[in-house]
Structures are given as C-alpha cells and as structure tokens.
mmCIF file of N, CA and C in Angstrom:
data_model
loop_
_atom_site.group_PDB
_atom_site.id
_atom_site.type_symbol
_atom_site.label_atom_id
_atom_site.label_comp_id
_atom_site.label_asym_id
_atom_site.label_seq_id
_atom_site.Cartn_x
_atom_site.Cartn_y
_atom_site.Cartn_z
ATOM 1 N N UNK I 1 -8.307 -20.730 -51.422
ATOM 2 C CA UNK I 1 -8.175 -21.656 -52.517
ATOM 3 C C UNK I 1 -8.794 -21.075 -53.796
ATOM 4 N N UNK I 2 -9.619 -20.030 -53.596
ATOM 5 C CA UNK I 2 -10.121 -19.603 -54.657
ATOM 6 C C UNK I 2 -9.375 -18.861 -55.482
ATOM 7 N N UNK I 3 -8.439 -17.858 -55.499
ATOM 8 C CA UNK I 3 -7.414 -17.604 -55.690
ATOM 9 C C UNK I 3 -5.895 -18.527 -56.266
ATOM 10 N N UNK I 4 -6.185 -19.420 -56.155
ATOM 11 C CA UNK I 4 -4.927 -20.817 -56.620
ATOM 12 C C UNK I 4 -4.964 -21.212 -57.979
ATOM 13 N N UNK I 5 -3.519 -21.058 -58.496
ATOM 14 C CA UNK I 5 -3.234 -21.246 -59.817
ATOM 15 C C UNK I 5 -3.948 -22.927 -60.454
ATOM 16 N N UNK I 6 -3.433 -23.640 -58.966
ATOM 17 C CA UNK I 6 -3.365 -25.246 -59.274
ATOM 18 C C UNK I 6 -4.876 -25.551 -59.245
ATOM 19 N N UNK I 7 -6.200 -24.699 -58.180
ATOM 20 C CA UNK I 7 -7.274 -25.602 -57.876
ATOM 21 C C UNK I 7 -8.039 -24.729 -58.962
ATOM 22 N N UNK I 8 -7.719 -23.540 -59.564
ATOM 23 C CA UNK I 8 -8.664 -22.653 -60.206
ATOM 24 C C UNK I 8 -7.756 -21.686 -61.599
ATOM 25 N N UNK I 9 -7.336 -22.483 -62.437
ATOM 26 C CA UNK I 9 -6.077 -22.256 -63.253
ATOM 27 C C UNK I 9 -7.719 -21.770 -64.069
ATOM 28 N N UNK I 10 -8.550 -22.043 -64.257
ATOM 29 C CA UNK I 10 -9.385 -21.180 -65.055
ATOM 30 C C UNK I 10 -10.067 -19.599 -64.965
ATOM 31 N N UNK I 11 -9.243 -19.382 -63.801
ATOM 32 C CA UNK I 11 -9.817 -18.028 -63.165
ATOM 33 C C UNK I 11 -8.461 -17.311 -63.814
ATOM 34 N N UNK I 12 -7.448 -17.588 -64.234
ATOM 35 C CA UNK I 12 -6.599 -16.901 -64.556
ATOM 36 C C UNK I 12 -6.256 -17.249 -66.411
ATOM 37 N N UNK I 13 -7.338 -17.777 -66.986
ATOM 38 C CA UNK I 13 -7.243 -18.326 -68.145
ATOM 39 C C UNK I 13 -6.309 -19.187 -68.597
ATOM 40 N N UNK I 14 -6.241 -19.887 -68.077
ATOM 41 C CA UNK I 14 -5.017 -21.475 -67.732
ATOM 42 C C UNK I 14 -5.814 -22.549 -67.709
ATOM 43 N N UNK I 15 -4.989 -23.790 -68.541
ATOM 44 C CA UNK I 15 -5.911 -25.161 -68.308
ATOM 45 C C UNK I 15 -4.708 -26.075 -67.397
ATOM 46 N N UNK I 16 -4.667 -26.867 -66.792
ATOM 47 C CA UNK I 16 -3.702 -27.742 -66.452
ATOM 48 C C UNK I 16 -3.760 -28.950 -67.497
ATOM 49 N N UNK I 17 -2.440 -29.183 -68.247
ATOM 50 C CA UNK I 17 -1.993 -30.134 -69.079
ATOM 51 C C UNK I 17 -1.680 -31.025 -68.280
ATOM 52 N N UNK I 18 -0.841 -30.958 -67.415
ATOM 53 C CA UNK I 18 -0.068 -32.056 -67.038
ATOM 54 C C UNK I 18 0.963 -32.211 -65.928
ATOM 55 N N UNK I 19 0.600 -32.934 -64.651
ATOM 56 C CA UNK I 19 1.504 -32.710 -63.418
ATOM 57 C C UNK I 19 2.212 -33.540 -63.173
ATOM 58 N N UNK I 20 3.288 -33.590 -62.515
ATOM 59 C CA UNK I 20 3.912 -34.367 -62.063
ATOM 60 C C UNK I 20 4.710 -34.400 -60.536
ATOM 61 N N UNK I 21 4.445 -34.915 -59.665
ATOM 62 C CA UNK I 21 4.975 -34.558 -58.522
ATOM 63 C C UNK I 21 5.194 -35.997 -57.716
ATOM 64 N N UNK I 22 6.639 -34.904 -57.202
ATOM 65 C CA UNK I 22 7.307 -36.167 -56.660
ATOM 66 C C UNK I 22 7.539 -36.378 -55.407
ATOM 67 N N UNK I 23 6.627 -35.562 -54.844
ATOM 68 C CA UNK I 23 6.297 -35.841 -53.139
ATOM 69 C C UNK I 23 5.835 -37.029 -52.657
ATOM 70 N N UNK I 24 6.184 -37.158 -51.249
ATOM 71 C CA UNK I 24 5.744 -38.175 -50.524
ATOM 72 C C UNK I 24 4.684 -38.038 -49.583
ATOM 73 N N UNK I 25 3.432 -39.109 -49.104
ATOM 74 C CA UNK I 25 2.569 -38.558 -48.007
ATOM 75 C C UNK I 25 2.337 -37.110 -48.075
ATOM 76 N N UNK I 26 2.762 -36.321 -47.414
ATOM 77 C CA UNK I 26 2.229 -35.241 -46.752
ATOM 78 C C UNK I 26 3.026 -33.644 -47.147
ATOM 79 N N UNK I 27 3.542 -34.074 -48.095
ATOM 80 C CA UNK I 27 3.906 -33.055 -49.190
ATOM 81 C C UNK I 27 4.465 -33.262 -50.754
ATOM 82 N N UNK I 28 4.541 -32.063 -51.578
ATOM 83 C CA UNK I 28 4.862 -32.434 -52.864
ATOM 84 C C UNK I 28 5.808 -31.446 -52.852
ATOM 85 N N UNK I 29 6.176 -31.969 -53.968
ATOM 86 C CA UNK I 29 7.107 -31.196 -55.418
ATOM 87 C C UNK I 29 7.148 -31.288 -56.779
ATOM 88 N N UNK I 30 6.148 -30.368 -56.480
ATOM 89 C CA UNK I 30 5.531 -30.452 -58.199
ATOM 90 C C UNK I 30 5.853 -29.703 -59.168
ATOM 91 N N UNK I 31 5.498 -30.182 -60.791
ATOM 92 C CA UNK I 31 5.834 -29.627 -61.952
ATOM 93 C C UNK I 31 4.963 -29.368 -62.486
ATOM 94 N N UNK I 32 4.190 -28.302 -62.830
ATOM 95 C CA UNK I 32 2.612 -28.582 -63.583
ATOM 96 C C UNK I 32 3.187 -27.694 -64.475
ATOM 97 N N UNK I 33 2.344 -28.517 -65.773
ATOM 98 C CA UNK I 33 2.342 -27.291 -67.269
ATOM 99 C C UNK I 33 0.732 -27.085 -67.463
ATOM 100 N N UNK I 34 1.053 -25.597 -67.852
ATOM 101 C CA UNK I 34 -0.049 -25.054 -67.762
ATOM 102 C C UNK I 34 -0.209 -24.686 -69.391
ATOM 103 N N UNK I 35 -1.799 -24.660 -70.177
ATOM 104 C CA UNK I 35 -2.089 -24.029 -71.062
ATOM 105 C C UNK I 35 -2.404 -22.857 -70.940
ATOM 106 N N UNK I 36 -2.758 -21.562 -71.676
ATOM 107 C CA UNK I 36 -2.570 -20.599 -71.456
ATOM 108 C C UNK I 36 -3.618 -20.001 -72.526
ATOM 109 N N UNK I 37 -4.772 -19.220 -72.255
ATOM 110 C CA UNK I 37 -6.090 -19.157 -73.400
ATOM 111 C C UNK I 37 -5.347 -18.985 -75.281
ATOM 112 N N UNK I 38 -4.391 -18.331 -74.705
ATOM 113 C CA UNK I 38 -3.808 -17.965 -76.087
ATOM 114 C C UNK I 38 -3.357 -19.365 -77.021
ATOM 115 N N UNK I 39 -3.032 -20.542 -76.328
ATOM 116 C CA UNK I 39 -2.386 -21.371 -76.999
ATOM 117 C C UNK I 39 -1.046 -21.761 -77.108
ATOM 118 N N UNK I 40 -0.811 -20.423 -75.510
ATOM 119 C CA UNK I 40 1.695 -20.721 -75.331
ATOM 120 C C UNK I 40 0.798 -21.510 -73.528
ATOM 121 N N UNK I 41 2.183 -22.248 -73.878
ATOM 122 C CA UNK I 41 2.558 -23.321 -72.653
ATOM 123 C C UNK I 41 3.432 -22.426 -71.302
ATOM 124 N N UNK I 42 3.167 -22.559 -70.536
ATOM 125 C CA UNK I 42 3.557 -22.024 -69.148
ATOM 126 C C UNK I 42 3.740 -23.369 -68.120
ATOM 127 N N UNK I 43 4.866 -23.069 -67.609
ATOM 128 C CA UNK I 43 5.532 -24.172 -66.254
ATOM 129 C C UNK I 43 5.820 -23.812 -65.255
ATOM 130 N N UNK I 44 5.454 -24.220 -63.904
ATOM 131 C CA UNK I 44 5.046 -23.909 -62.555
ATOM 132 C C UNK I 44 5.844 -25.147 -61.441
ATOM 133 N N UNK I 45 6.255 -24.545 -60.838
ATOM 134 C CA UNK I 45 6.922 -25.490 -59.521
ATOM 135 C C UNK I 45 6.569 -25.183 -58.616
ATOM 136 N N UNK I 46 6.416 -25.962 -57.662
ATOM 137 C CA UNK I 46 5.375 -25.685 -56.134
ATOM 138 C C UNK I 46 5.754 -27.149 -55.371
ATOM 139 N N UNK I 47 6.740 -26.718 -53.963
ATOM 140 C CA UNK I 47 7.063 -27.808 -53.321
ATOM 141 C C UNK I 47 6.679 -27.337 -51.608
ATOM 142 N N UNK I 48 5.906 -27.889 -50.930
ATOM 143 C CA UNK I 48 6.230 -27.742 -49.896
ATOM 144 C C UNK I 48 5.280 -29.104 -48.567
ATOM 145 N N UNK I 49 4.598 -28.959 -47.897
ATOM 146 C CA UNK I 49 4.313 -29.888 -46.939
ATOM 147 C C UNK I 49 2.222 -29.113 -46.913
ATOM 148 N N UNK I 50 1.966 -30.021 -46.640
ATOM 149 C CA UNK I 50 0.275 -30.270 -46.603
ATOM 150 C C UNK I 50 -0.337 -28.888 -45.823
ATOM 151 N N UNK I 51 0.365 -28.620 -45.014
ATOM 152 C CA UNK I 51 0.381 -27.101 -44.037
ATOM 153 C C UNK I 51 0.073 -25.729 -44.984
ATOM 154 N N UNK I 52 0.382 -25.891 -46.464
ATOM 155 C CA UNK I 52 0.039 -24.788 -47.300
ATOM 156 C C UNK I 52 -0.256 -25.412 -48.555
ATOM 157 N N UNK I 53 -1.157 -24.905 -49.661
ATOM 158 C CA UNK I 53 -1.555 -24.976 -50.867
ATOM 159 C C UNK I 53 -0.633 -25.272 -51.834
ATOM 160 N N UNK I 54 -0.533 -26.208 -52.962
ATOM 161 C CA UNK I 54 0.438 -25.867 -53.813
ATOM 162 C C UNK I 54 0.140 -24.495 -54.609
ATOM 163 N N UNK I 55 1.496 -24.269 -55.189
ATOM 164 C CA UNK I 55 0.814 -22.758 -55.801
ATOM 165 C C UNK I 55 0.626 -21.336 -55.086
ATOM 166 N N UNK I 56 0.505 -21.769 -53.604
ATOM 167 C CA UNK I 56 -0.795 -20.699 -52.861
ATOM 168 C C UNK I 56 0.425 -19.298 -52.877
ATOM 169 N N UNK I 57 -0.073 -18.203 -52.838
ATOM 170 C CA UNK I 57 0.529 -16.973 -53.194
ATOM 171 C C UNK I 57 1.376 -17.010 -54.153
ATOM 172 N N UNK I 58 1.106 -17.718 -55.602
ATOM 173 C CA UNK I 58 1.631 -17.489 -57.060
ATOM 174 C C UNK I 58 0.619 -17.142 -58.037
ATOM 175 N N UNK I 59 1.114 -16.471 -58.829
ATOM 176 C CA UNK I 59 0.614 -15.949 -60.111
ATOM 177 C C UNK I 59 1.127 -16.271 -60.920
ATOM 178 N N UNK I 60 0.493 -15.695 -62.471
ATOM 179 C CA UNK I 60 0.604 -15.942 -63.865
ATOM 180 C C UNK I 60 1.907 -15.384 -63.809
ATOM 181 N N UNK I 61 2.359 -14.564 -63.276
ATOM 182 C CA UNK I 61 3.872 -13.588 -63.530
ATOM 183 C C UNK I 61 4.849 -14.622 -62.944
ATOM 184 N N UNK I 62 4.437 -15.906 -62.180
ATOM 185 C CA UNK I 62 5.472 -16.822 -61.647
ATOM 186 C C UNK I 62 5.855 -17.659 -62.231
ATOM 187 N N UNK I 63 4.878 -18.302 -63.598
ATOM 188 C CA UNK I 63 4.655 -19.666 -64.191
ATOM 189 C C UNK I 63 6.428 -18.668 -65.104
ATOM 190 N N UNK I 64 6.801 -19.784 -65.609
ATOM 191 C CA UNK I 64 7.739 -19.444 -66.746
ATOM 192 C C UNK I 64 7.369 -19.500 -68.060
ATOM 193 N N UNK I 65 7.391 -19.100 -69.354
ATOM 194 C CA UNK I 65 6.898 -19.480 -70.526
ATOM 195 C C UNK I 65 7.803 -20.587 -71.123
ATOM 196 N N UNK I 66 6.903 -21.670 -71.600
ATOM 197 C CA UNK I 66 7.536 -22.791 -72.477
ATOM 198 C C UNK I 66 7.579 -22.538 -73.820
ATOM 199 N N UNK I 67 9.117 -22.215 -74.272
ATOM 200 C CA UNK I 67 9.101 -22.078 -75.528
ATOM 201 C C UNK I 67 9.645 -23.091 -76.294
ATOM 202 N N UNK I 68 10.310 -24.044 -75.683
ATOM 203 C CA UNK I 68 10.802 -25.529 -76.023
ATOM 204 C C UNK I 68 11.102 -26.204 -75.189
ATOM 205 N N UNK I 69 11.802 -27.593 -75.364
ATOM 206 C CA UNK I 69 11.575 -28.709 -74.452
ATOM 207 C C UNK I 69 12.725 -28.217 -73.444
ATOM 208 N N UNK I 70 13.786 -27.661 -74.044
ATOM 209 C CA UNK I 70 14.989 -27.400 -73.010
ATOM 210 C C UNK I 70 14.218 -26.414 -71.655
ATOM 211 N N UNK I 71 12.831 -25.814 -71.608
ATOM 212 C CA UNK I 71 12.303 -25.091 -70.747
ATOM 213 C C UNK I 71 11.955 -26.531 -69.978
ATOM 214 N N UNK I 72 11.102 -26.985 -70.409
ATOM 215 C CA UNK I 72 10.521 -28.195 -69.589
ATOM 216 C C UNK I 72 11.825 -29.315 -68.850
ATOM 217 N N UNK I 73 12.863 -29.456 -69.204
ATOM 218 C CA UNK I 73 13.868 -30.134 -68.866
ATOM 219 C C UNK I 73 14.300 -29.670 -68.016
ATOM 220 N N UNK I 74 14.726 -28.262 -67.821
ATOM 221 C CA UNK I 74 16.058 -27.612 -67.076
ATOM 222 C C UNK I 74 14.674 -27.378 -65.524
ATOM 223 N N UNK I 75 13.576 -27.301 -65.260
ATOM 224 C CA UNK I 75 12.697 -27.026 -64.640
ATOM 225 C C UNK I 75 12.423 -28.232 -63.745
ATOM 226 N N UNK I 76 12.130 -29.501 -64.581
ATOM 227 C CA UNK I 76 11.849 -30.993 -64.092
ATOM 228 C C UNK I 76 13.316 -31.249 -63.228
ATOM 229 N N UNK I 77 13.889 -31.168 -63.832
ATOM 230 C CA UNK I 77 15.665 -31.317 -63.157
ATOM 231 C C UNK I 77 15.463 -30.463 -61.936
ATOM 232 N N UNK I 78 15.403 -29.009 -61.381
ATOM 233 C CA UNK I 78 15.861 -28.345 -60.425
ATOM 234 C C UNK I 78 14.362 -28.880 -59.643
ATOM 235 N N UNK I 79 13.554 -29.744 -59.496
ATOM 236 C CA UNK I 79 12.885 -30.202 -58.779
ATOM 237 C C UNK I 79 14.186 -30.809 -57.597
ATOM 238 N N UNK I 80 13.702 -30.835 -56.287
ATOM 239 C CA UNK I 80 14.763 -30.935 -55.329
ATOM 240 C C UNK I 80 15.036 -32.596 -54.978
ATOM 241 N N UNK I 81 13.565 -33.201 -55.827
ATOM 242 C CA UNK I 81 14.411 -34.761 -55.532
ATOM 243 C C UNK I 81 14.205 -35.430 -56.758
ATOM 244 N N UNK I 82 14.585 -34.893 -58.101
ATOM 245 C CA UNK I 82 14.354 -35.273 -59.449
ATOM 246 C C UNK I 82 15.522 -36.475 -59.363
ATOM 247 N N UNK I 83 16.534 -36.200 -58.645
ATOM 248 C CA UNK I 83 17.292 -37.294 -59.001
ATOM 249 C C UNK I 83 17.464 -38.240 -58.023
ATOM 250 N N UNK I 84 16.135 -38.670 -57.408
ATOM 251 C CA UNK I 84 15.831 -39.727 -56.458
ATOM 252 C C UNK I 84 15.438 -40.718 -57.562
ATOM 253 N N UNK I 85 16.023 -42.189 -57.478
ATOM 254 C CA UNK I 85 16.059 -43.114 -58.908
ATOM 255 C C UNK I 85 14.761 -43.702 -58.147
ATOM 256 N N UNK I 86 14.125 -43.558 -57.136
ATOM 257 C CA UNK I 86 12.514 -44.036 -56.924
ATOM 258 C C UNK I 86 11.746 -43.463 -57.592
ATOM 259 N N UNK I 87 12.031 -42.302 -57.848
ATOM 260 C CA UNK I 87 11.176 -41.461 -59.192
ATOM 261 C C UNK I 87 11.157 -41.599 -60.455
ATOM 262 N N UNK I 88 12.152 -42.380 -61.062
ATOM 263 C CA UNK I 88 12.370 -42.139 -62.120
ATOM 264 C C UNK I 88 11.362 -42.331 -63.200
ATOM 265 N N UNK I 89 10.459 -43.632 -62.772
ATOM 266 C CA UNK I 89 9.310 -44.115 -63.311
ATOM 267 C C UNK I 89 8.592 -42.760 -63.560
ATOM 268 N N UNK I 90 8.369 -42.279 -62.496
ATOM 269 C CA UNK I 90 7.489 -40.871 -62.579
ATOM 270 C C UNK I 90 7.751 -40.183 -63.376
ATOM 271 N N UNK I 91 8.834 -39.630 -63.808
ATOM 272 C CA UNK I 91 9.311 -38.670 -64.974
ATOM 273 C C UNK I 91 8.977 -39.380 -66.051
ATOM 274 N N UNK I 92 9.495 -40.410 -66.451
ATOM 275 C CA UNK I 92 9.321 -41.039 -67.322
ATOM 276 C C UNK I 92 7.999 -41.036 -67.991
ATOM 277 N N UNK I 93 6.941 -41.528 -67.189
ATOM 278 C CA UNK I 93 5.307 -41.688 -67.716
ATOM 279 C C UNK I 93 5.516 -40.373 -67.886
ATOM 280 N N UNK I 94 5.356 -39.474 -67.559
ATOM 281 C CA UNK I 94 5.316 -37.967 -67.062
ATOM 282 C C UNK I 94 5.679 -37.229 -68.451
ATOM 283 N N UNK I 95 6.809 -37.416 -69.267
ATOM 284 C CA UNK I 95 7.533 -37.330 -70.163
ATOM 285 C C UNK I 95 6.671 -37.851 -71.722
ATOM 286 N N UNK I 96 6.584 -38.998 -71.321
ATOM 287 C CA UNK I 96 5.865 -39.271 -72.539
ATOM 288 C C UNK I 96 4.179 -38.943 -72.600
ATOM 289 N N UNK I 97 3.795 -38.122 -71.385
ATOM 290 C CA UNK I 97 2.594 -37.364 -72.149
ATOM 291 C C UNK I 97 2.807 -36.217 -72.540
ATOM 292 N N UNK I 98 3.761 -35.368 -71.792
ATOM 293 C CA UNK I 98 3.906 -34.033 -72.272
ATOM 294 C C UNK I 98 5.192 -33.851 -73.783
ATOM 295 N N UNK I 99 5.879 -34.940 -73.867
ATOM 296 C CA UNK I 99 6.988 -34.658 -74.973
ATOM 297 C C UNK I 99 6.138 -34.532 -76.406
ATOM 298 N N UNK I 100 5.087 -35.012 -76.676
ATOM 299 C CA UNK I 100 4.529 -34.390 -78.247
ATOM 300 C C UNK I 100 3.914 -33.568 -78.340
ATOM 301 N N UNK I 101 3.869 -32.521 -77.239
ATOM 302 C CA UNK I 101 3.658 -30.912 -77.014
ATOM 303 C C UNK I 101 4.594 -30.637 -78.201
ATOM 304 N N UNK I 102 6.168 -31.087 -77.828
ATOM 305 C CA UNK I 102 6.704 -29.770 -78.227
ATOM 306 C C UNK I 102 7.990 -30.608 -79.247
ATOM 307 N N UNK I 103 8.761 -29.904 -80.000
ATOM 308 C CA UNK I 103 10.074 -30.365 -80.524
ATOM 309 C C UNK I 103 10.691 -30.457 -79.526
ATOM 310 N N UNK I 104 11.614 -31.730 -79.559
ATOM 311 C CA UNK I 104 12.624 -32.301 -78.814
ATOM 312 C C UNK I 104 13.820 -31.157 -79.138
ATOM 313 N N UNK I 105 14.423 -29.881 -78.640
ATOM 314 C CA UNK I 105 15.178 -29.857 -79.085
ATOM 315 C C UNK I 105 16.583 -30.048 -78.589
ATOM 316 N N UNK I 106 18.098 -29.472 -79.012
ATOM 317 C CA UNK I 106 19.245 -29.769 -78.435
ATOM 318 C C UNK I 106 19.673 -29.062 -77.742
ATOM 319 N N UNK I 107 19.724 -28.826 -76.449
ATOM 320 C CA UNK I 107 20.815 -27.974 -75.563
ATOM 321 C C UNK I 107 22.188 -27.691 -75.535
#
C-alpha cells in the first residue's frame, strides 16, 4: 500500500481532488482526479473487487493528463457501469464539484 497512487498520491507528488466510484459492497469502479505538484490535472480509473488495491500496480505514466472537460467526460463514460441510471445521482454530485476545474468545452 505504500507504493499506491490512491492511499499515497503524495509520494508521487499528486493530491486527490476528487473521486467518484460506482462500485457496489465489495468492489469499485473508480474515477479519481488527481492534482499534480505542477498545477496540470491527471485522471485515473481503477475497477476491480476488495481482493486487490485500487490503483495497486499503477503509476504516474497510467493517470491520463486533463487538458479539458472532454478528458474528464470520455473517461467517466468508459467506466463499465456509468450507464447504470442507479448511478446517475453519483455522477451528477460528482460533476458539480469537479466541473469549475475546468472550461466546459464542445466535443
């Protein structure tokens, strides 16, 4: 665990902004945005069952760089149950903390 993006994002000069995951019980599927010492935004997906770490054997070379909202969109979407409408609430709150990060822009 010492080694983990998600439990120790400061060992790799990363803050965690903001997660969102849409797992049930005994596993996730998560979206975390990460800050980055410099001041650029980085986004991370990590889905699997309680049996392994989120994150666990990822690095800084895995996160993607956020250079606008269409990064954060197309990412939240290929989550594998984003379009479960029990979630939707979740995105939603989820959305309106991270959307005045960045310009809304058009795809």
């Amino acid at each position: 665990m010492e080694d983990n993006l998600y439990y120790n994002p400061e060992k790799f000069g990363l803050s965690i902004v903001s997660t969102l995951d849409f797992g049930y019980r005994y596993d996730y599927d998560m979206v975390v945005l990460f800050k980055n010492i410099d001041g650029t935004y980085l986004i991370g997906t990590a889905s699997g069952c309680s049996c392994i770490e989120p994150f666990e054997n990822q690095t800084i070379i895995d996160l993607t760089p956020v250079k606008g909202w269409h990064d954060i969109s197309r990412l939240v979407k290929s989550s594998r149950r984003f379009f479960d409408s029990s979630d939707a609430s979740k995105y939603l709150d989820w959305l309106m903390k991270v959307e005045p990060l960045f310009e809304k822009e058009t795809e």
